[in-house]
Amino acid sequence: SEIKTEKNNAIRGGEFLVKETNPNETLTAAFNPDIILAKWEENSTGTDATFQWQRGFAGISGVSRQDYGTDIAIFGEGVVVSGYTSTNSGHTFDAMLMYVDKDGLTITRRKVTSLSTQDQFFQVKVASDNSVYLLGKALTNLLVAKAEFAQS
């Protein structure tokens, strides 16, 4: 099942949570937020879960950039995270996707940019053929992308 809050944080199947974090705001305010991903393991009845791990992801566009996780989708035993990152170019944001394995290790992460100054992914879905589709915007236009990964 899926639970979403009004701040685009997502939980899928009671296992993963993606959110932004602001570590040490006094020293790193210009670099925040970063993406945080956590995993729980649900018990057999679905009434409880045990915390497994938490990982922070920063610097997708460089160490002094802001990173936002907007959605997640289960892919194999891992998860694909969609979002966007501030840039060090004339663009305000580039769209971003990241594939993380079941242990929280990054398999790959990529930025997607267009002629628009604001590219953002807001939703990620995995099709029955394991193709990954991302939906977002490029300034005021619709941004749709397809990604293919080898499962970990």
mmCIF file of C-alpha atoms in Angstrom:
data_model
loop_
_atom_site.group_PDB
_atom_site.id
_atom_site.type_symbol
_atom_site.label_atom_id
_atom_site.label_comp_id
_atom_site.label_asym_id
_atom_site.label_seq_id
_atom_site.Cartn_x
_atom_site.Cartn_y
_atom_site.Cartn_z
ATOM 1 C CA SER A 1 0.000 0.000 0.000
ATOM 2 C CA GLU A 2 1.025 3.619 -0.352
ATOM 3 C CA ILE A 3 0.755 6.481 2.099
ATOM 4 C CA LYS A 4 1.583 10.060 1.066
ATOM 5 C CA THR A 5 1.698 13.217 3.113
ATOM 6 C CA GLU A 6 1.072 16.733 1.856
ATOM 7 C CA LYS A 7 4.836 17.310 1.653
ATOM 8 C CA ASN A 8 5.431 14.627 -1.025
ATOM 9 C CA ASN A 9 7.036 12.196 1.417
ATOM 10 C CA ALA A 10 6.194 8.627 0.498
ATOM 11 C CA ILE A 11 6.018 5.210 2.094
ATOM 12 C CA ARG A 12 5.663 2.143 -0.105
ATOM 13 C CA GLY A 13 4.621 -1.263 1.142
ATOM 14 C CA GLY A 14 5.555 -0.364 4.699
ATOM 15 C CA GLU A 15 9.248 -0.677 3.820
ATOM 16 C CA PHE A 16 10.788 2.574 2.552
ATOM 17 C CA LEU A 17 10.508 6.270 3.414
ATOM 18 C CA VAL A 18 12.045 9.128 1.447
ATOM 19 C CA LYS A 19 12.229 12.625 2.863
ATOM 20 C CA GLU A 20 14.425 15.705 3.077
ATOM 21 C CA THR A 21 16.625 16.393 6.070
ATOM 22 C CA ASN A 22 18.368 19.549 7.234
ATOM 23 C CA PRO A 23 21.450 18.438 9.151
ATOM 24 C CA ASN A 24 23.199 21.097 11.213
ATOM 25 C CA GLU A 25 21.258 24.031 9.782
ATOM 26 C CA THR A 26 23.554 26.616 11.351
ATOM 27 C CA LEU A 27 26.649 25.437 9.487
ATOM 28 C CA THR A 28 25.117 24.090 6.306
ATOM 29 C CA ALA A 29 21.986 26.140 5.617
ATOM 30 C CA ALA A 30 23.095 26.875 2.036
ATOM 31 C CA PHE A 31 23.488 23.139 1.332
ATOM 32 C CA ASN A 32 20.184 21.905 2.766
ATOM 33 C CA PRO A 33 18.040 19.976 2.305
ATOM 34 C CA ASP A 34 19.551 16.565 1.594
ATOM 35 C CA ILE A 35 17.650 13.374 0.788
ATOM 36 C CA ILE A 36 17.191 10.768 3.498
ATOM 37 C CA LEU A 37 16.044 7.210 2.760
ATOM 38 C CA ALA A 38 15.102 4.700 5.445
ATOM 39 C CA LYS A 39 14.010 1.070 5.380
ATOM 40 C CA TRP A 40 11.891 -0.977 7.758
ATOM 41 C CA GLU A 41 11.054 -4.671 7.712
ATOM 42 C CA GLU A 42 7.408 -5.437 8.305
ATOM 43 C CA ASN A 43 6.453 -8.387 10.527
ATOM 44 C CA SER A 44 4.419 -11.289 9.118
ATOM 45 C CA THR A 45 1.095 -9.851 10.294
ATOM 46 C CA GLY A 46 1.779 -6.327 9.043
ATOM 47 C CA THR A 47 1.120 -4.875 12.484
ATOM 48 C CA ASP A 48 4.686 -3.827 13.307
ATOM 49 C CA ALA A 49 7.961 -2.986 11.602
ATOM 50 C CA THR A 50 11.617 -3.089 12.617
ATOM 51 C CA PHE A 51 13.993 -0.306 11.575
ATOM 52 C CA GLN A 52 16.721 -1.668 9.251
ATOM 53 C CA TRP A 53 18.809 1.299 8.063
ATOM 54 C CA GLN A 54 18.873 4.961 7.112
ATOM 55 C CA ARG A 55 21.038 6.648 4.471
ATOM 56 C CA GLY A 56 21.597 10.283 3.585
ATOM 57 C CA PHE A 57 22.228 11.381 0.017
ATOM 58 C CA ALA A 58 23.750 14.781 -0.656
ATOM 59 C CA GLY A 59 25.655 16.482 -3.403
ATOM 60 C CA ILE A 60 23.839 15.023 -6.387
ATOM 61 C CA SER A 61 24.755 18.228 -8.265
ATOM 62 C CA GLY A 62 27.752 18.999 -6.055
ATOM 63 C CA VAL A 63 28.362 19.297 -2.343
ATOM 64 C CA SER A 64 26.836 22.754 -2.031
ATOM 65 C CA ARG A 65 23.481 21.948 -3.640
ATOM 66 C CA GLN A 66 19.968 21.278 -2.397
ATOM 67 C CA ASP A 67 18.507 17.829 -3.072
ATOM 68 C CA TYR A 68 14.812 16.894 -2.890
ATOM 69 C CA GLY A 69 13.297 13.387 -2.899
ATOM 70 C CA THR A 70 9.719 13.453 -4.202
ATOM 71 C CA ASP A 71 8.645 9.835 -4.745
ATOM 72 C CA ILE A 72 9.860 6.247 -4.533
ATOM 73 C CA ALA A 73 9.007 2.980 -6.281
ATOM 74 C CA ILE A 74 10.059 -0.544 -5.434
ATOM 75 C CA PHE A 75 12.315 -2.000 -8.154
ATOM 76 C CA GLY A 76 13.498 -5.549 -7.619
ATOM 77 C CA GLU A 77 14.770 -5.679 -4.049
ATOM 78 C CA GLY A 78 15.729 -2.002 -4.127
ATOM 79 C CA VAL A 79 14.044 1.310 -4.733
ATOM 80 C CA VAL A 80 14.088 4.104 -7.344
ATOM 81 C CA VAL A 81 13.920 7.637 -5.945
ATOM 82 C CA SER A 82 12.723 10.560 -8.061
ATOM 83 C CA GLY A 83 13.313 14.203 -7.272
ATOM 84 C CA TYR A 84 15.287 17.265 -8.227
ATOM 85 C CA THR A 85 18.471 19.083 -7.296
ATOM 86 C CA SER A 86 19.625 22.688 -7.419
ATOM 87 C CA THR A 87 22.431 23.305 -9.881
ATOM 88 C CA ASN A 88 25.559 25.366 -10.287
ATOM 89 C CA SER A 89 24.540 26.451 -13.782
ATOM 90 C CA GLY A 90 21.975 28.884 -15.133
ATOM 91 C CA HIS A 91 19.289 26.312 -14.368
ATOM 92 C CA THR A 92 17.473 26.560 -11.046
ATOM 93 C CA PHE A 93 16.771 22.797 -10.817
ATOM 94 C CA ASP A 94 17.634 19.599 -12.674
ATOM 95 C CA ALA A 95 15.457 16.507 -12.415
ATOM 96 C CA MET A 96 17.108 13.590 -10.598
ATOM 97 C CA LEU A 97 16.660 9.847 -10.260
ATOM 98 C CA MET A 98 18.542 7.396 -8.091
ATOM 99 C CA TYR A 99 18.513 3.587 -7.873
ATOM 100 C CA VAL A 100 19.380 2.232 -4.416
ATOM 101 C CA ASP A 101 19.756 -1.463 -3.523
ATOM 102 C CA LYS A 102 18.126 -3.311 -0.597
ATOM 103 C CA ASP A 103 21.024 -2.344 1.688
ATOM 104 C CA GLY A 104 20.841 1.377 0.887
ATOM 105 C CA LEU A 105 23.842 1.429 -1.445
ATOM 106 C CA THR A 106 23.611 3.638 -4.524
ATOM 107 C CA ILE A 107 23.611 1.632 -7.760
ATOM 108 C CA THR A 108 23.294 4.727 -9.939
ATOM 109 C CA ARG A 109 22.093 8.309 -9.795
ATOM 110 C CA ARG A 110 21.517 10.645 -12.697
ATOM 111 C CA LYS A 111 20.501 14.220 -13.371
ATOM 112 C CA VAL A 112 18.180 15.022 -16.263
ATOM 113 C CA THR A 113 18.192 18.480 -17.759
ATOM 114 C CA SER A 114 16.562 20.220 -20.704
ATOM 115 C CA LEU A 115 16.570 23.715 -22.139
ATOM 116 C CA SER A 116 14.193 24.621 -19.320
ATOM 117 C CA THR A 117 15.628 26.285 -16.221
ATOM 118 C CA GLN A 118 13.494 24.165 -13.879
ATOM 119 C CA ASP A 119 13.404 20.400 -14.447
ATOM 120 C CA GLN A 120 11.789 18.370 -11.666
ATOM 121 C CA PHE A 121 10.564 14.776 -11.309
ATOM 122 C CA PHE A 122 7.604 14.346 -8.966
ATOM 123 C CA GLN A 123 6.474 10.779 -9.590
ATOM 124 C CA VAL A 124 8.096 7.434 -10.411
ATOM 125 C CA LYS A 125 6.333 4.200 -11.442
ATOM 126 C CA VAL A 126 7.645 0.757 -12.384
ATOM 127 C CA ALA A 127 5.793 -1.034 -15.194
ATOM 128 C CA SER A 128 5.224 -4.788 -15.405
ATOM 129 C CA ASP A 129 8.154 -5.074 -17.873
ATOM 130 C CA ASN A 130 10.437 -3.390 -15.253
ATOM 131 C CA SER A 131 10.675 -0.145 -17.222
ATOM 132 C CA VAL A 132 10.847 2.861 -14.919
ATOM 133 C CA TYR A 133 8.728 5.895 -15.845
ATOM 134 C CA LEU A 134 9.188 9.351 -14.352
ATOM 135 C CA LEU A 135 6.757 12.242 -14.502
ATOM 136 C CA GLY A 136 7.542 15.849 -13.726
ATOM 137 C CA LYS A 137 7.802 19.270 -15.237
ATOM 138 C CA ALA A 138 10.225 21.342 -17.263
ATOM 139 C CA LEU A 139 9.274 24.872 -16.159
ATOM 140 C CA THR A 140 5.630 24.851 -17.342
ATOM 141 C CA ASN A 141 5.816 21.839 -19.690
ATOM 142 C CA LEU A 142 5.226 18.190 -18.874
ATOM 143 C CA LEU A 143 8.429 16.153 -18.432
ATOM 144 C CA VAL A 144 8.180 12.396 -19.029
ATOM 145 C CA ALA A 145 11.159 10.054 -19.005
ATOM 146 C CA LYS A 146 11.793 6.322 -19.202
ATOM 147 C CA ALA A 147 14.731 4.655 -17.476
ATOM 148 C CA GLU A 148 15.950 1.073 -17.594
ATOM 149 C CA PHE A 149 18.124 -0.527 -14.916
ATOM 150 C CA ALA A 150 19.526 -3.999 -14.407
ATOM 151 C CA GLN A 151 18.023 -5.284 -11.155
ATOM 152 C CA SER A 152 20.440 -5.666 -8.262
#
